[in-house]
């Protein structure tokens, strides 16, 4: 029997394998060892799947959180828009509905249990903060509305001039001081400001009432209102002058119409002493004219017309149409010639007189419009206009362009001036329903001219163009007023003088009549 060595080959290698080392390299054999290996592999695969699900849920939570933030931001934007067009008392209820709706929509999103709990906490905080902020904003706006309403009411109380209303209004404003967030000093300052504003508005109301009474020719009421102590003394003086001038104008028109009525009745043989006495009592006929008509009333009107008298009446009408004589002066001349004119010719001369006066009015308006156009930019008047002006200077291209722009701007400014003047004239014609006095036309034209002239003075091209654009926008924003203008009668519309009269003779005659008139 052979003999074997006590050491193995592995021992000779210098190490001795242990049991743990054998187990780790899993060199064991048998059915139990194989089952354990398969179990460990299954556990490893399950953990990998679980990790994938966890990562997917994290990504889903992140995406849902973005959607939730967008829902809250959209609600915030909707609320800001809502506040712009809705009263403050609706702000808090609307915001509460919004936060509830946003919370419900966020609850429908896919969140993990932990993320959902976090979102619920966010929604509760968002709802609480935003509802409180809505209430704060509404309260702040309510305070602003309260200040505006109380200030306006107090101003109206002072505007009324009623001592009882003023006292009650001041007391009400002071009692609401805390609600408006104002201390005592601020309340007193606001009351004083409302007093001043109300006083100005009351003065404006009284002045407007005086002007309205003047328009309706209720001069007694106008004088009564003008004496109100709330109106400053300087304004009272101006109002009294306006009332006096209006009374004189009305009296003048009544006297002119009375003169026409008397002469027409005379030609119809219907004039009586009673008519003359009534006119004299009302101050509508002078003492001299009363004596003349008293003598003439007992005489029948002429059956035939004196050609010379008829020629004088026609010339007077032509002078009126040309602005040489006033309506009253021409009417007086026709009245003085009434005994030498028969009814047909006399009434024709009166009709000519009224047409001639209308022509004078319209021609005067056209004259002021024409003058107004030129006055706004006088440097562009004359033959050649802009081209003739620019040719006198050695402009470079930029300077020439600027001058062209300025010319275009001032041309548009003149057009705006013409529109404004025409609009005023149309509105006045409609409102008064009678000829506008030349003084009114002249005054308005001068004011308008000065206003437009100041717009174009000392402005560079860009500023002038902006000014013109603003004026054009204002003109377009105003409603257009249309009215039948007074007819522009030509001198040929008045009957020609039947007798020949040279230009020299006409000049001598007119000068003689003017000297006589001034000598009266």
PDB file of C-alpha atoms in Angstrom, residues 127-253:
ATOM      1  CA  UNK A 127     -56.781  80.481  -0.107  1.00  0.00           C
ATOM      2  CA  UNK A 128     -56.288  82.047   3.302  1.00  0.00           C
ATOM      3  CA  UNK A 129     -53.741  84.631   2.135  1.00  0.00           C
ATOM      4  CA  UNK A 130     -55.499  85.575  -1.108  1.00  0.00           C
ATOM      5  CA  UNK A 131     -58.944  85.881   0.471  1.00  0.00           C
ATOM      6  CA  UNK A 132     -57.492  88.091   3.179  1.00  0.00           C
ATOM      7  CA  UNK A 133     -55.677  90.170   0.536  1.00  0.00           C
ATOM      8  CA  UNK A 134     -58.900  90.513  -1.471  1.00  0.00           C
ATOM      9  CA  UNK A 135     -60.678  91.756   1.626  1.00  0.00           C
ATOM     10  CA  UNK A 136     -57.832  94.191   2.283  1.00  0.00           C
ATOM     11  CA  UNK A 137     -57.882  95.475  -1.303  1.00  0.00           C
ATOM     12  CA  UNK A 138     -61.654  95.827  -1.213  1.00  0.00           C
ATOM     13  CA  UNK A 139     -61.466  97.705   2.066  1.00  0.00           C
ATOM     14  CA  UNK A 140     -58.766  99.994   0.692  1.00  0.00           C
ATOM     15  CA  UNK A 141     -60.857 100.665  -2.422  1.00  0.00           C
ATOM     16  CA  UNK A 142     -63.931 101.199  -0.268  1.00  0.00           C
ATOM     17  CA  UNK A 143     -61.984 103.759   1.715  1.00  0.00           C
ATOM     18  CA  UNK A 144     -60.983 105.507  -1.517  1.00  0.00           C
ATOM     19  CA  UNK A 145     -64.585 105.401  -2.745  1.00  0.00           C
ATOM     20  CA  UNK A 146     -65.742 106.737   0.605  1.00  0.00           C
ATOM     21  CA  UNK A 147     -63.290 109.634   0.424  1.00  0.00           C
ATOM     22  CA  UNK A 148     -64.372 110.457  -3.136  1.00  0.00           C
ATOM     23  CA  UNK A 149     -68.075 110.200  -2.346  1.00  0.00           C
ATOM     24  CA  UNK A 150     -67.853 112.206   0.871  1.00  0.00           C
ATOM     25  CA  UNK A 151     -65.675 114.892  -0.729  1.00  0.00           C
ATOM     26  CA  UNK A 152     -67.988 115.217  -3.731  1.00  0.00           C
ATOM     27  CA  UNK A 153     -71.057 115.386  -1.492  1.00  0.00           C
ATOM     28  CA  UNK A 154     -69.470 118.042   0.718  1.00  0.00           C
ATOM     29  CA  UNK A 155     -68.418 120.077  -2.330  1.00  0.00           C
ATOM     30  CA  UNK A 156     -71.998 119.925  -3.622  1.00  0.00           C
ATOM     31  CA  UNK A 157     -73.248 121.091  -0.222  1.00  0.00           C
ATOM     32  CA  UNK A 158     -71.026 124.167  -0.384  1.00  0.00           C
ATOM     33  CA  UNK A 159     -72.024 124.609  -4.025  1.00  0.00           C
ATOM     34  CA  UNK A 160     -75.702 124.797  -3.042  1.00  0.00           C
ATOM     35  CA  UNK A 161     -75.098 127.763  -0.749  1.00  0.00           C
ATOM     36  CA  UNK A 162     -77.701 126.371   1.683  1.00  0.00           C
ATOM     37  CA  UNK A 163     -76.438 126.939   5.265  1.00  0.00           C
ATOM     38  CA  UNK A 164     -78.314 123.894   6.574  1.00  0.00           C
ATOM     39  CA  UNK A 165     -76.869 121.596   3.918  1.00  0.00           C
ATOM     40  CA  UNK A 166     -73.398 123.013   4.473  1.00  0.00           C
ATOM     41  CA  UNK A 167     -73.555 122.412   8.247  1.00  0.00           C
ATOM     42  CA  UNK A 168     -74.908 118.887   7.842  1.00  0.00           C
ATOM     43  CA  UNK A 169     -72.368 118.071   5.144  1.00  0.00           C
ATOM     44  CA  UNK A 170     -69.420 119.280   7.228  1.00  0.00           C
ATOM     45  CA  UNK A 171     -70.663 117.297  10.229  1.00  0.00           C
ATOM     46  CA  UNK A 172     -71.103 114.162   8.127  1.00  0.00           C
ATOM     47  CA  UNK A 173     -67.612 114.512   6.651  1.00  0.00           C
ATOM     48  CA  UNK A 174     -66.030 114.963  10.082  1.00  0.00           C
ATOM     49  CA  UNK A 175     -67.866 111.925  11.497  1.00  0.00           C
ATOM     50  CA  UNK A 176     -66.519 109.766   8.674  1.00  0.00           C
ATOM     51  CA  UNK A 177     -62.947 110.878   9.261  1.00  0.00           C
ATOM     52  CA  UNK A 178     -61.933 107.595  10.922  1.00  0.00           C
ATOM     53  CA  UNK A 179     -63.529 105.531   8.158  1.00  0.00           C
ATOM     54  CA  UNK A 180     -61.541 107.542   5.618  1.00  0.00           C
ATOM     55  CA  UNK A 181     -58.299 107.123   7.559  1.00  0.00           C
ATOM     56  CA  UNK A 182     -57.944 110.858   8.183  1.00  0.00           C
ATOM     57  CA  UNK A 183     -56.962 112.622  11.363  1.00  0.00           C
ATOM     58  CA  UNK A 184     -58.591 115.830  12.563  1.00  0.00           C
ATOM     59  CA  UNK A 185     -56.123 118.122  10.790  1.00  0.00           C
ATOM     60  CA  UNK A 186     -56.664 116.361   7.466  1.00  0.00           C
ATOM     61  CA  UNK A 187     -60.439 116.521   7.894  1.00  0.00           C
ATOM     62  CA  UNK A 188     -60.331 120.271   8.504  1.00  0.00           C
ATOM     63  CA  UNK A 189     -58.027 120.763   5.514  1.00  0.00           C
ATOM     64  CA  UNK A 190     -60.359 118.755   3.256  1.00  0.00           C
ATOM     65  CA  UNK A 191     -63.392 120.711   4.446  1.00  0.00           C
ATOM     66  CA  UNK A 192     -61.633 123.972   3.596  1.00  0.00           C
ATOM     67  CA  UNK A 193     -60.684 122.654   0.142  1.00  0.00           C
ATOM     68  CA  UNK A 194     -64.280 121.560  -0.471  1.00  0.00           C
ATOM     69  CA  UNK A 195     -65.471 125.009   0.627  1.00  0.00           C
ATOM     70  CA  UNK A 196     -63.232 126.706  -1.939  1.00  0.00           C
ATOM     71  CA  UNK A 197     -64.150 124.286  -4.734  1.00  0.00           C
ATOM     72  CA  UNK A 198     -67.848 124.600  -3.930  1.00  0.00           C
ATOM     73  CA  UNK A 199     -67.630 128.392  -3.918  1.00  0.00           C
ATOM     74  CA  UNK A 200     -66.072 128.397  -7.396  1.00  0.00           C
ATOM     75  CA  UNK A 201     -68.725 126.039  -8.710  1.00  0.00           C
ATOM     76  CA  UNK A 202     -71.485 128.128  -7.135  1.00  0.00           C
ATOM     77  CA  UNK A 203     -70.117 131.264  -8.778  1.00  0.00           C
ATOM     78  CA  UNK A 204     -70.010 129.444 -12.108  1.00  0.00           C
ATOM     79  CA  UNK A 205     -73.595 128.240 -11.633  1.00  0.00           C
ATOM     80  CA  UNK A 206     -74.806 131.745 -10.834  1.00  0.00           C
ATOM     81  CA  UNK A 207     -73.007 133.249 -13.822  1.00  0.00           C
ATOM     82  CA  UNK A 208     -74.528 130.594 -16.077  1.00  0.00           C
ATOM     83  CA  UNK A 209     -77.961 131.339 -14.625  1.00  0.00           C
ATOM     84  CA  UNK A 210     -77.511 135.045 -15.326  1.00  0.00           C
ATOM     85  CA  UNK A 211     -76.480 134.324 -18.911  1.00  0.00           C
ATOM     86  CA  UNK A 212     -79.446 131.987 -19.354  1.00  0.00           C
ATOM     87  CA  UNK A 213     -81.797 134.696 -18.073  1.00  0.00           C
ATOM     88  CA  UNK A 214     -80.214 137.176 -20.486  1.00  0.00           C
ATOM     89  CA  UNK A 215     -80.785 134.750 -23.365  1.00  0.00           C
ATOM     90  CA  UNK A 216     -84.476 134.510 -22.473  1.00  0.00           C
ATOM     91  CA  UNK A 217     -84.571 138.320 -22.049  1.00  0.00           C
ATOM     92  CA  UNK A 218     -85.643 137.973 -18.406  1.00  0.00           C
ATOM     93  CA  UNK A 219     -83.529 140.902 -17.253  1.00  0.00           C
ATOM     94  CA  UNK A 220     -85.275 141.270 -13.886  1.00  0.00           C
ATOM     95  CA  UNK A 221     -84.293 137.712 -12.965  1.00  0.00           C
ATOM     96  CA  UNK A 222     -80.794 138.252 -14.352  1.00  0.00           C
ATOM     97  CA  UNK A 223     -80.232 141.326 -12.173  1.00  0.00           C
ATOM     98  CA  UNK A 224     -81.605 139.520  -9.131  1.00  0.00           C
ATOM     99  CA  UNK A 225     -79.204 136.593  -9.564  1.00  0.00           C
ATOM    100  CA  UNK A 226     -76.270 138.901 -10.312  1.00  0.00           C
ATOM    101  CA  UNK A 227     -76.654 140.484  -6.855  1.00  0.00           C
ATOM    102  CA  UNK A 228     -75.937 137.210  -5.047  1.00  0.00           C
ATOM    103  CA  UNK A 229     -73.152 137.848  -2.491  1.00  0.00           C
ATOM    104  CA  UNK A 230     -71.452 134.610  -3.535  1.00  0.00           C
ATOM    105  CA  UNK A 231     -70.437 136.309  -6.780  1.00  0.00           C
ATOM    106  CA  UNK A 232     -67.216 138.354  -6.495  1.00  0.00           C
ATOM    107  CA  UNK A 233     -67.642 142.099  -6.931  1.00  0.00           C
ATOM    108  CA  UNK A 234     -65.606 142.224 -10.136  1.00  0.00           C
ATOM    109  CA  UNK A 235     -67.752 139.479 -11.636  1.00  0.00           C
ATOM    110  CA  UNK A 236     -70.912 141.268 -10.497  1.00  0.00           C
ATOM    111  CA  UNK A 237     -69.784 144.406 -12.305  1.00  0.00           C
ATOM    112  CA  UNK A 238     -69.120 142.442 -15.482  1.00  0.00           C
ATOM    113  CA  UNK A 239     -72.530 140.760 -15.255  1.00  0.00           C
ATOM    114  CA  UNK A 240     -74.305 144.082 -14.731  1.00  0.00           C
ATOM    115  CA  UNK A 241     -72.595 145.461 -17.825  1.00  0.00           C
ATOM    116  CA  UNK A 242     -73.638 142.398 -19.807  1.00  0.00           C
ATOM    117  CA  UNK A 243     -77.236 142.786 -18.673  1.00  0.00           C
ATOM    118  CA  UNK A 244     -77.244 146.488 -19.558  1.00  0.00           C
ATOM    119  CA  UNK A 245     -75.765 145.835 -22.994  1.00  0.00           C
ATOM    120  CA  UNK A 246     -78.278 143.062 -23.631  1.00  0.00           C
ATOM    121  CA  UNK A 247     -81.146 145.334 -22.570  1.00  0.00           C
ATOM    122  CA  UNK A 248     -79.916 148.024 -24.909  1.00  0.00           C
ATOM    123  CA  UNK A 249     -79.614 145.550 -27.751  1.00  0.00           C
ATOM    124  CA  UNK A 250     -83.131 144.254 -27.159  1.00  0.00           C
ATOM    125  CA  UNK A 251     -84.478 147.795 -26.914  1.00  0.00           C
ATOM    126  CA  UNK A 252     -82.631 148.751 -30.090  1.00  0.00           C
ATOM    127  CA  UNK A 253     -84.081 145.787 -31.973  1.00  0.00           C
TER     128      UNK A 253
END
